[in-house]
Coordinates of C-alpha atoms in Angstrom, one line a residue:
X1 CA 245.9 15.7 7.7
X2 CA 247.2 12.2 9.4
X3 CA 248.4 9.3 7.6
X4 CA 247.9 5.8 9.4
X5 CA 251.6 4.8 10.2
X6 CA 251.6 0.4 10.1
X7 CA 252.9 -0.5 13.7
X8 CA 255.4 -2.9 11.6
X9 CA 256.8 0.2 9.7
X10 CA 257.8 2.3 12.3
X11 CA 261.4 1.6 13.2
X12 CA 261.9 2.6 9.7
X13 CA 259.6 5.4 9.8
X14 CA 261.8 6.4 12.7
X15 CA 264.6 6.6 11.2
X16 CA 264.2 9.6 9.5
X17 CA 263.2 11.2 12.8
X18 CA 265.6 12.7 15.2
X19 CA 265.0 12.8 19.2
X20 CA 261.3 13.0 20.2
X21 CA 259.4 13.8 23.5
X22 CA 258.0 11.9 25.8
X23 CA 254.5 12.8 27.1
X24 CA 253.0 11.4 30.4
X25 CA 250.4 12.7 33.0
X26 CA 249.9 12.0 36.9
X27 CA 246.3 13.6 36.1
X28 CA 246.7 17.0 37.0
X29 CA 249.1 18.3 34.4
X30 CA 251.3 16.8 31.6
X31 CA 255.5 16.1 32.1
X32 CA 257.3 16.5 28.8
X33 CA 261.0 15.5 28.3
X34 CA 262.7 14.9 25.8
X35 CA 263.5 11.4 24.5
X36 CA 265.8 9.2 22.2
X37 CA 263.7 5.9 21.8
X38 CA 265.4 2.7 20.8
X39 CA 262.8 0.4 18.9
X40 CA 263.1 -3.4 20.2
X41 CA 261.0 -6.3 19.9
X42 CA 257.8 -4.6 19.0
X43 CA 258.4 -1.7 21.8
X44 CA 260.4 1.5 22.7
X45 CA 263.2 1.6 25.3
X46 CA 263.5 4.8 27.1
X47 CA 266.4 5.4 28.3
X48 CA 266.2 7.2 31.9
X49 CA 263.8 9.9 31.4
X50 CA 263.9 10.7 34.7
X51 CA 261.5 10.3 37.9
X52 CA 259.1 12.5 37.3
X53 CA 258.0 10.1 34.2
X54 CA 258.5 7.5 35.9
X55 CA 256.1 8.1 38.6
X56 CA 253.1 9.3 36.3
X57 CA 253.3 6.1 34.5
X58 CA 253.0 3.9 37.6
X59 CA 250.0 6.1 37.7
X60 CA 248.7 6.3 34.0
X61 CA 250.9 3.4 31.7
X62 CA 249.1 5.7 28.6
X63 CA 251.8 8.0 26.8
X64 CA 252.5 10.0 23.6
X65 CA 255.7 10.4 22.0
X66 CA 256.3 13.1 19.3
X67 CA 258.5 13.4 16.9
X68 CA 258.7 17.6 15.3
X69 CA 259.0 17.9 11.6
X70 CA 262.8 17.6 10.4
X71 CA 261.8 20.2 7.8
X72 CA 259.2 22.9 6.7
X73 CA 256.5 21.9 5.6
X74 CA 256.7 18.3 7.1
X75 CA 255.5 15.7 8.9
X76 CA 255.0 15.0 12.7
X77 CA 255.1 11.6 14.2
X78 CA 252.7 11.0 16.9
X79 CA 253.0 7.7 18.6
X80 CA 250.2 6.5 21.3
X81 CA 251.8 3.6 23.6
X82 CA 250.9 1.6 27.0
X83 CA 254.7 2.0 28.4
X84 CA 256.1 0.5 32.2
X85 CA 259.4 0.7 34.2
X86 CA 261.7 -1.7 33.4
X87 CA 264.4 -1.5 35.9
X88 CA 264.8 1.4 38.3
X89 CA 265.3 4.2 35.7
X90 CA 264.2 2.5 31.8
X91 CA 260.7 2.9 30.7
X92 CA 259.6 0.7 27.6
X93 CA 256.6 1.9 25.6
X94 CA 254.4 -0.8 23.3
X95 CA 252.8 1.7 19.8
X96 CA 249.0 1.0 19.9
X97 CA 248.8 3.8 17.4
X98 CA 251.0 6.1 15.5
X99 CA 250.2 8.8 12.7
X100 CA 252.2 11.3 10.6
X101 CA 250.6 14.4 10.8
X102 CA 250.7 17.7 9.2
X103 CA 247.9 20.8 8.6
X104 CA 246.0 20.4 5.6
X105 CA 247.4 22.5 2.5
X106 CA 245.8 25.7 2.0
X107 CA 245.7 26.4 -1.7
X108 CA 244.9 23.9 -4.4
X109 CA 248.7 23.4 -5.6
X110 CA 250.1 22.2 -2.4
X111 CA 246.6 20.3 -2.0
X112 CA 247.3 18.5 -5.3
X113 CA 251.0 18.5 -5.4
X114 CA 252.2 14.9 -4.1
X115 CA 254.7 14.1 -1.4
X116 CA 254.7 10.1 -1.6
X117 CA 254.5 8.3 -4.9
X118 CA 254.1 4.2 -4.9
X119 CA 254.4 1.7 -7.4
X120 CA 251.5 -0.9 -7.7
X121 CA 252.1 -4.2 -9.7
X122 CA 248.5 -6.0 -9.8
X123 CA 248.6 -9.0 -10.6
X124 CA 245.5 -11.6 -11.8
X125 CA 244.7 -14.6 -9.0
X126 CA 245.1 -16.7 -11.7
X127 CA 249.1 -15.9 -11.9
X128 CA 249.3 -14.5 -8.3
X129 CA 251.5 -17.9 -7.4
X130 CA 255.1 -17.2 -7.3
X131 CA 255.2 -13.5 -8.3
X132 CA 255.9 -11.9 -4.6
X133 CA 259.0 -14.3 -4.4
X134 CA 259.7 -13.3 -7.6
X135 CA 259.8 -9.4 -7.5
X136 CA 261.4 -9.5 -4.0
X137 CA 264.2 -11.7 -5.5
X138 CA 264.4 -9.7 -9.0
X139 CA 264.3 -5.9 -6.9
X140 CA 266.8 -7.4 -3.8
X141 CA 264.1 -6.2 -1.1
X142 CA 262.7 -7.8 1.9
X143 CA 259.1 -9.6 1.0
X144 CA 256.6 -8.0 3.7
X145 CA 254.2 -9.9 5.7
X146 CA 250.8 -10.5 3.8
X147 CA 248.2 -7.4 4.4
X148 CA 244.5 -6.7 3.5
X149 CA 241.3 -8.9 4.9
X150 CA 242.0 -11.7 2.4
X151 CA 246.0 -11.2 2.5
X152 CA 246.1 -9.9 -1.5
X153 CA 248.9 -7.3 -0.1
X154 CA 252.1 -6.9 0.6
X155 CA 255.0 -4.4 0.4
X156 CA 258.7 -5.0 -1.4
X157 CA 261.1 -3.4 1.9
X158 CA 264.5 -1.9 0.3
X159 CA 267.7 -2.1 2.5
X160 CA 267.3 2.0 3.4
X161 CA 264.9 4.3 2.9
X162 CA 261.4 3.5 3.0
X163 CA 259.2 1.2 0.4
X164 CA 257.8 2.6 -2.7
X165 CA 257.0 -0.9 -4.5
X166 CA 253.9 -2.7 -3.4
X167 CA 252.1 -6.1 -5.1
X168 CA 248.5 -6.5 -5.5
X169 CA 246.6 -9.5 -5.8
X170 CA 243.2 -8.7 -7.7
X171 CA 240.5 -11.2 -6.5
X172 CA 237.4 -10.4 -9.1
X173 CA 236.8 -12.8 -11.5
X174 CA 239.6 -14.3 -13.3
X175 CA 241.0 -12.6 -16.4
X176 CA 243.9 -14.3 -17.1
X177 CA 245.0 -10.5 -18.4
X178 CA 249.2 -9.7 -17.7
X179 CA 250.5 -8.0 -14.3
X180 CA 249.4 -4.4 -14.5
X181 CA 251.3 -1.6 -13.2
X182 CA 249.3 1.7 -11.3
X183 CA 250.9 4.5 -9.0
X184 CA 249.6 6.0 -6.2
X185 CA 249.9 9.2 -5.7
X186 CA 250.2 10.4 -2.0
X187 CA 248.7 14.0 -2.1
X188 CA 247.0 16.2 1.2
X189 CA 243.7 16.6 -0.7
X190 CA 242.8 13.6 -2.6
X191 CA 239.7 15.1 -3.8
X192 CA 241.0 18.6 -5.2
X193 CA 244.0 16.2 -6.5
X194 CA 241.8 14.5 -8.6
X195 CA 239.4 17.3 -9.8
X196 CA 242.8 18.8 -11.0
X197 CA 244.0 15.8 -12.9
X198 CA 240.7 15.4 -14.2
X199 CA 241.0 19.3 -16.0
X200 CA 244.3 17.9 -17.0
X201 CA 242.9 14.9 -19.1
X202 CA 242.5 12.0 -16.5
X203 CA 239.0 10.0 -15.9
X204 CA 237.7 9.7 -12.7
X205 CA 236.7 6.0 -11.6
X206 CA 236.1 5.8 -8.4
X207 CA 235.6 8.1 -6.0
X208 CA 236.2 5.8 -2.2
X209 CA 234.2 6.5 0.8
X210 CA 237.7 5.7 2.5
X211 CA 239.1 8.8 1.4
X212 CA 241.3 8.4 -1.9
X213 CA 240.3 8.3 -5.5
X214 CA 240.8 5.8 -8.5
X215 CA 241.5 7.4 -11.9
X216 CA 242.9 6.4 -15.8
X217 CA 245.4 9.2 -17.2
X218 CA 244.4 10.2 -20.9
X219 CA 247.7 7.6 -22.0
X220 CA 249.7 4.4 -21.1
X221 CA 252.8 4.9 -19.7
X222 CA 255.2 2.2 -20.8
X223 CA 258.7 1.4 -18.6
X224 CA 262.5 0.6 -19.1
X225 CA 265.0 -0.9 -17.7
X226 CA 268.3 1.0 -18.1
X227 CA 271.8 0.6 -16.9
X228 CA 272.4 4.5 -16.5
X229 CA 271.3 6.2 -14.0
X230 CA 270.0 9.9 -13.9
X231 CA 271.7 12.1 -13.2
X232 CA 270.0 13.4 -10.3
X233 CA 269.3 10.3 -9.1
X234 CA 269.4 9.0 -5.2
X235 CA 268.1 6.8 -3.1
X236 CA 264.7 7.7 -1.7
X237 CA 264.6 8.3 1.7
X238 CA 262.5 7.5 4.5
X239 CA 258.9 9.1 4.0
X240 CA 255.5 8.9 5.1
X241 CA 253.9 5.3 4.9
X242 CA 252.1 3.8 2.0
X243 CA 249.4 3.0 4.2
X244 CA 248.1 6.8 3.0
X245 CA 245.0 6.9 4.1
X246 CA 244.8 10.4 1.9
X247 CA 246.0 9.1 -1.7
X248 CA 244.9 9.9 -5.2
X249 CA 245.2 6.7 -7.1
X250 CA 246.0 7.2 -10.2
X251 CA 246.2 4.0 -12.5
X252 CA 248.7 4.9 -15.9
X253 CA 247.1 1.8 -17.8
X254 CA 244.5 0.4 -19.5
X255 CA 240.8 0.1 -18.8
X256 CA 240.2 -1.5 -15.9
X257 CA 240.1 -5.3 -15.4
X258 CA 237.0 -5.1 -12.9
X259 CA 235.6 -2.8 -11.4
X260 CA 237.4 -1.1 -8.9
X261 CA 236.5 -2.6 -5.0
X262 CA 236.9 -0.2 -2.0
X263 CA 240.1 -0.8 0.1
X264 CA 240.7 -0.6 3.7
X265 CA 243.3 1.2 5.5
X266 CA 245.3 -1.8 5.5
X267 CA 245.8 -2.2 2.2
X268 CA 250.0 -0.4 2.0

């Protein structure tokens, strides 16, 4: 399975990476060395990775760079970039793509179990004005650029580790109903996911031709605010991308306001 990785994300997506490898052709064969990139401005500095890479891209500026899992089972980071030589022994590489990848799970608990949960807060156009600002000022996270093909997304950015908390502007008809709060559950089979919540008590809603699936579970779960921590708990750390193109969304609330609209990948 691949997850869509947003360009914007990945210097925090690599983060949680080690060293990668750089892949580059002359059109005969494929050079492979390995690689520490530096993210600036947009791009990736390689620094010196020898001759031999740097004549195949004067030939061919299209490389890969792969990052292995850092554990088992995990996630690989495949990056697609244009790169050139800047100097006499730096490359730089510009992402036109990059995906975490790992095999689809074979049984129907790993399939259903999640690796990646994110918070939703939807929130009515109606009262849409002001609440971004407001969550990114309440959590102490970075507001992200505005997403989606009318802007109605964007992403709360925490100091480390990678984003959990996303807002949602719901653009059906006004409703003037409060902010709403769904999860999304990032699993590697959406669709066996949701037939096994379903024979645990949740309704399905929506099944998306873009690959995930909308559904209610059998009760409301409320939230608190506490000043003790778990005991357990930590900071989470860098994961996959809530751009999951492979998610089971599964909304802990009350019946819908409207009825649910599909969502491009560039809704995270």
């Amino acid at each position: 399975m691949s997850i869509v990785v947003d360009l914007a994300d990945l210097p925090d997506v690599l983060a949680s990476f080690g060293t990668g490898y750089l892949l580059s052709t002359d059109g005969r064969g494929v050079k492979a060395v390995h690689v520490a990139p530096d993210p600036e401005a947009g791009a990736l500095r390689l620094t010196a990775p020898g001759r031999g890479s740097l004549a195949n891209v004067a030939r061919n500026a299209r490389v890969t760079l792969v990052w292995p899992p850092r554990a088992t089972p995990g996630f690989s980071l495949i990056v697609d970039a244009d790169a050139r030589a800047d100097g006499t022994s730096d490359l730089v590489a510009v992402p036109v793509s990059a995906v975490l990848h790992r095999p689809v799970a074979e049984s129907d608990a790993t399939a259903a179990r999640p690796f990646w949960v994110s918070a939703f807060l939807d929130v009515d156009v109606t009262g849409w004005e002001g609440v971004p600002s407001y969550w990114a000022a309440v959590t102490g996270h970075r507001l992200s650029a505005p997403r989606g093909g009318s802007a109605e997304f964007a992403s709360l950015l925490p100091p480390t580790g990678h984003g959990h908390l996303r807002v949602q502007r719901l653009d059906g008809p006004a409703t003037g109903a409060p902010l709403r709060v769904h999860l999304d559950l990032h699993v590697p089979d959406p669709s066996r996911a949701a037939d096994r919540a379903a024979e645990l008590g949740a309704t399905v809603v929506h099944r998306s031709p873009h690959g995930y699936v909308v559904l209610r579970s059998p009760a409301v779960c409320p939230s608190a605010a506490s000043g003790t921590p778990p005991a357990s708990a930590r900071r989470p750390p860098p994961g996959p991308t809530a751009r999951a193109r492979r998610s089971t969304r599964c909304a802990s609330t009350p019946p819908p306001i409207s009825t649910p609209r599909s969502r491009s990948s560039g809704r995270s």
